[in-house]
Every structure is written in structure tokens, then in C-alpha cells.
mmCIF file of C-alpha atoms and ligand atoms in Angstrom:
data_model
loop_
_atom_site.group_PDB
_atom_site.id
_atom_site.type_symbol
_atom_site.label_atom_id
_atom_site.label_comp_id
_atom_site.label_asym_id
_atom_site.label_seq_id
_atom_site.Cartn_x
_atom_site.Cartn_y
_atom_site.Cartn_z
ATOM 1 C CA MET F 1 0.000 0.000 0.000
ATOM 2 C CA PRO F 2 1.527 3.315 -1.051
ATOM 3 C CA GLN F 3 2.116 5.705 1.682
ATOM 4 C CA ARG F 4 0.507 9.031 1.439
ATOM 5 C CA LEU F 5 3.070 11.747 1.194
ATOM 6 C CA GLU F 6 2.883 14.211 3.955
ATOM 7 C CA PRO F 7 3.559 17.771 2.804
ATOM 8 C CA ASP F 8 6.559 19.381 4.300
ATOM 9 C CA LEU F 9 5.329 21.570 7.007
ATOM 10 C CA VAL F 10 6.729 25.038 6.935
ATOM 11 C CA GLU F 11 7.671 26.301 10.260
ATOM 12 C CA ARG F 12 5.626 29.220 11.442
ATOM 13 C CA ARG F 13 8.701 31.390 11.686
ATOM 14 C CA ASP F 14 9.804 30.479 8.158
ATOM 15 C CA PHE F 15 6.331 31.164 6.820
ATOM 16 C CA LEU F 16 6.237 34.649 8.365
ATOM 17 C CA GLY F 17 9.713 35.356 7.075
ATOM 18 C CA LEU F 18 8.795 34.307 3.534
ATOM 19 C CA ALA F 19 5.570 36.325 3.657
ATOM 20 C CA GLY F 20 7.560 39.380 4.751
ATOM 21 C CA ILE F 21 10.037 38.947 1.924
ATOM 22 C CA TRP F 22 7.250 38.558 -0.655
ATOM 23 C CA ALA F 23 5.398 41.578 0.694
ATOM 24 C CA ALA F 24 8.561 43.662 0.489
ATOM 25 C CA ALA F 25 9.249 42.419 -3.050
ATOM 26 C CA VAL F 26 5.712 43.328 -4.174
ATOM 27 C CA ALA F 27 5.977 46.770 -2.557
ATOM 28 C CA ILE F 28 9.342 47.450 -4.235
ATOM 29 C CA LEU F 29 8.052 46.237 -7.601
ATOM 30 C CA GLY F 30 4.946 48.447 -7.280
ATOM 31 C CA SER F 31 7.094 51.430 -6.407
ATOM 32 C CA VAL F 32 9.414 50.864 -9.358
ATOM 33 C CA LEU F 33 6.475 50.503 -11.759
ATOM 34 C CA GLY F 34 4.945 53.679 -10.321
ATOM 35 C CA MET F 35 8.196 55.561 -10.841
ATOM 36 C CA LEU F 36 8.445 54.320 -14.424
ATOM 37 C CA ARG F 37 5.011 55.823 -15.131
ATOM 38 C CA LEU F 38 5.980 59.257 -13.796
ATOM 39 C CA PRO F 39 7.403 60.684 -17.033
ATOM 40 C CA LYS F 40 4.108 59.994 -18.840
ATOM 41 C CA PRO F 41 1.210 62.373 -18.127
ATOM 42 C CA SER F 42 -1.845 60.676 -16.674
ATOM 43 C CA VAL F 43 -4.135 63.269 -18.204
ATOM 44 C CA LEU F 44 -3.882 64.322 -21.807
ATOM 45 C CA PRO F 45 -3.213 68.002 -22.231
ATOM 46 C CA GLU F 46 -6.123 70.124 -23.292
ATOM 47 C CA THR F 47 -6.374 70.830 -26.960
ATOM 48 C CA GLY F 48 -5.603 74.374 -27.923
ATOM 49 C CA SER F 49 -8.184 76.991 -27.197
ATOM 50 C CA ARG F 50 -7.711 78.715 -30.555
ATOM 51 C CA ILE F 51 -10.216 77.763 -33.196
ATOM 52 C CA ARG F 52 -9.463 78.507 -36.829
ATOM 53 C CA ILE F 53 -12.714 79.577 -38.410
ATOM 54 C CA GLY F 54 -11.628 80.643 -41.871
ATOM 55 C CA ARG F 55 -10.956 83.651 -44.039
ATOM 56 C CA PRO F 56 -12.841 86.917 -43.457
ATOM 57 C CA ASP F 57 -14.545 86.654 -46.858
ATOM 58 C CA GLU F 58 -16.225 83.467 -45.643
ATOM 59 C CA PHE F 59 -18.180 85.583 -43.155
ATOM 60 C CA PRO F 60 -20.185 88.157 -45.082
ATOM 61 C CA SER F 61 -22.500 90.316 -43.023
ATOM 62 C CA GLY F 62 -25.462 88.275 -41.784
ATOM 63 C CA THR F 63 -23.546 85.018 -41.457
ATOM 64 C CA THR F 64 -24.151 82.860 -38.406
ATOM 65 C CA ARG F 65 -22.125 79.706 -38.117
ATOM 66 C CA ALA F 66 -22.006 77.253 -35.230
ATOM 67 C CA TYR F 67 -18.960 75.232 -34.247
ATOM 68 C CA PRO F 68 -20.617 72.611 -32.049
ATOM 69 C CA GLU F 69 -17.392 70.744 -31.408
ATOM 70 C CA HIS F 70 -16.111 73.893 -29.681
ATOM 71 C CA GLN F 71 -19.503 75.142 -28.448
ATOM 72 C CA VAL F 72 -19.000 78.441 -30.206
ATOM 73 C CA LEU F 73 -21.254 80.465 -32.470
ATOM 74 C CA VAL F 74 -19.644 82.943 -34.857
ATOM 75 C CA LEU F 75 -21.738 85.755 -36.248
ATOM 76 C CA SER F 76 -21.018 88.649 -38.513
ATOM 77 C CA ASN F 77 -22.873 91.849 -39.152
ATOM 78 C CA PRO F 78 -21.882 95.351 -40.307
ATOM 79 C CA ASN F 79 -19.992 95.780 -36.992
ATOM 80 C CA GLY F 80 -17.650 92.913 -37.836
ATOM 81 C CA VAL F 81 -17.218 89.327 -36.659
ATOM 82 C CA ALA F 82 -17.893 88.121 -33.132
ATOM 83 C CA ALA F 83 -18.003 84.829 -31.285
ATOM 84 C CA ILE F 84 -20.337 83.783 -28.513
ATOM 85 C CA SER F 85 -19.854 80.770 -26.301
ATOM 86 C CA MET F 86 -22.781 78.367 -26.397
ATOM 87 C CA GLU F 87 -22.083 77.245 -22.846
ATOM 88 C CA CYS F 88 -24.913 78.251 -20.549
ATOM 89 C CA THR F 89 -23.826 80.513 -17.719
ATOM 90 C CA HIS F 90 -26.026 78.632 -15.270
ATOM 91 C CA LEU F 91 -24.516 75.147 -15.100
ATOM 92 C CA GLY F 92 -22.732 74.841 -18.413
ATOM 93 C CA CYS F 93 -25.199 73.022 -20.661
ATOM 94 C CA VAL F 94 -24.894 73.733 -24.355
ATOM 95 C CA VAL F 95 -27.522 76.227 -25.461
ATOM 96 C CA ALA F 96 -29.395 75.842 -28.719
ATOM 97 C CA LYS F 97 -29.748 78.593 -31.314
ATOM 98 C CA THR F 98 -33.318 79.778 -31.733
ATOM 99 C CA GLU F 99 -34.934 82.356 -34.000
ATOM 100 C CA THR F 100 -34.703 85.008 -31.303
ATOM 101 C CA GLY F 101 -31.466 84.008 -29.596
ATOM 102 C CA PHE F 102 -30.561 80.983 -27.552
ATOM 103 C CA SER F 103 -32.332 78.600 -25.212
ATOM 104 C CA CYS F 104 -30.932 76.200 -22.702
ATOM 105 C CA PRO F 105 -32.437 72.698 -22.681
ATOM 106 C CA CYS F 106 -31.404 71.967 -19.116
ATOM 107 C CA HIS F 107 -33.299 74.461 -16.945
ATOM 108 C CA GLY F 108 -35.020 76.677 -19.461
ATOM 109 C CA SER F 109 -32.884 79.802 -19.549
ATOM 110 C CA ALA F 110 -33.389 81.951 -22.610
ATOM 111 C CA PHE F 111 -30.985 84.478 -24.083
ATOM 112 C CA ASN F 112 -31.471 87.068 -26.783
ATOM 113 C CA ALA F 113 -29.369 87.177 -29.952
ATOM 114 C CA ASP F 114 -26.597 89.035 -28.090
ATOM 115 C CA GLY F 115 -26.536 86.363 -25.402
ATOM 116 C CA GLU F 116 -28.198 88.533 -22.757
ATOM 117 C CA VAL F 117 -30.410 86.699 -20.289
ATOM 118 C CA VAL F 118 -34.100 86.966 -21.089
ATOM 119 C CA THR F 119 -35.276 84.382 -18.569
ATOM 120 C CA GLY F 120 -33.235 82.660 -15.889
ATOM 121 C CA PRO F 121 -31.997 80.862 -13.975
ATOM 122 C CA ALA F 122 -28.831 81.754 -15.925
ATOM 123 C CA PRO F 123 -27.167 84.510 -13.920
ATOM 124 C CA ARG F 124 -25.346 86.326 -16.696
ATOM 125 C CA THR F 125 -24.911 86.955 -20.400
ATOM 126 C CA LEU F 126 -23.363 84.226 -22.537
ATOM 127 C CA ARG F 127 -19.604 84.736 -22.815
ATOM 128 C CA TRP F 128 -18.338 86.617 -25.822
ATOM 129 C CA LEU F 129 -15.013 85.282 -27.026
ATOM 130 C CA GLU F 130 -12.051 87.016 -28.572
ATOM 131 C CA VAL F 131 -11.864 86.917 -32.350
ATOM 132 C CA GLY F 132 -8.472 87.615 -33.873
ATOM 133 C CA GLN F 133 -6.515 87.156 -37.066
ATOM 134 C CA THR F 134 -3.451 85.109 -37.806
ATOM 135 C CA VAL F 135 -0.527 86.632 -39.687
ATOM 136 C CA ASP F 136 -1.965 85.270 -42.916
ATOM 137 C CA GLY F 137 -5.284 86.988 -42.224
ATOM 138 C CA ARG F 138 -7.382 83.999 -41.210
ATOM 139 C CA LEU F 139 -9.862 84.426 -38.400
ATOM 140 C CA ILE F 140 -9.410 82.621 -35.120
ATOM 141 C CA VAL F 141 -11.517 82.454 -31.982
ATOM 142 C CA ASP F 142 -9.824 82.036 -28.643
ATOM 143 C CA ALA F 143 -12.287 80.012 -26.569
ATOM 144 C CA LYS F 144 -10.411 80.835 -23.374
ATOM 145 C CA ARG F 145 -10.393 84.613 -23.747
ATOM 146 C CA GLU F 146 -13.586 86.380 -22.865
ATOM 147 C CA VAL F 147 -14.271 89.862 -24.157
ATOM 148 C CA SER F 148 -16.985 92.381 -23.359
ATOM 149 C CA PRO F 149 -20.354 91.600 -24.902
ATOM 150 C CA GLY F 150 -20.708 93.493 -28.148
ATOM 151 C CA THR F 151 -17.026 93.246 -29.089
ATOM 152 C CA TYR F 152 -16.634 92.723 -32.822
ATOM 153 C CA LEU F 153 -13.503 92.353 -34.911
ATOM 154 C CA LYS F 154 -13.696 94.727 -37.829
ATOM 155 C CA VAL F 155 -12.621 92.865 -40.943
HETATM 156 S S1 FES L 201 -27.653 74.980 -17.384
HETATM 157 FE FE1 FES L 201 -28.712 76.347 -18.630
HETATM 158 S S2 FES L 201 -30.373 76.928 -17.459
HETATM 159 FE FE2 FES L 201 -29.330 75.576 -16.200
#
């Protein structure tokens, strides 16, 4: 009759020593892997805030053009070209263009065509954004630079 093999019993002291060594090895390995990740950014940098919108002749007076990917509306009239942010000043929902201005689908704020609040709860006018020109004359909107409402770039 074959004898059943008894497993080698590990002494309690040896077991605790081995567990300590493994725990230290795992901690060191985790630290090294963490340090190797440091040079790489965990968050991708924001894309540039400058939006190229085209040549001035693409915006004859009366043009209104939305850039939904940037939440910006560009309009032109005899005063020039301007840009209005389509981000509601209440809690940041994207407003929709209406015949008379803008409306917010989230809590019902309404704005006139200049972005001024008609009905709340939005606390303030939609942000007007800086419109500029590159050296080659193309129009750009800087989505991070707010200007006074009613600021147009004469082109
Ligand atoms: S986010 Fe526009 S009204 Fe609340």
C-alpha cells in the first residue's frame, strides 16, 4: 500500500519570514512601476483653445455659423465678426440657437441674440469670445479669452 506523502510543514517562523520577503518584493516592484510611469502624463493636455474659423470673406455680413465641437457660435454683421460661447452661464449646458437668440435645454434659460439673459436661472450673459486674425489673415476664436459683450472684430 503506497504511503501518502505528507507535505513538508513550513515552520511558522519560516512562513512569516517568507511572507515578509514577498510583501517587500511586491511593494518594491509596485514602487518601481509607479516611478516608471511618472514621465508619462496621466491626463492628456487640453487641446488648444484657438479655433481657426476661416478667411474673413467666408463671413459676409449676416452670417451665423455654429462650431458645435467647440460650443462656439460665430456671427457677422456690419460691426464685424464676433463669437459667442454656447455654454450656458447657469450650469454649463450647451444652449441651442433659436430664432430670437438661444435657449438652454437643461433648466429653461433663454438668451437674446446678443446672449443677454431673457429668462433665468442663468445669472449672466453668454460669454463673448475674442476673435483675432493670424498673420496670414485667417480668423481665429480664442475660446479661453472672454471679451466684453458686443465686441466685434472689424474685418
Ligand atoms: S444649465 Fe442652462 S439653465 Fe441651467
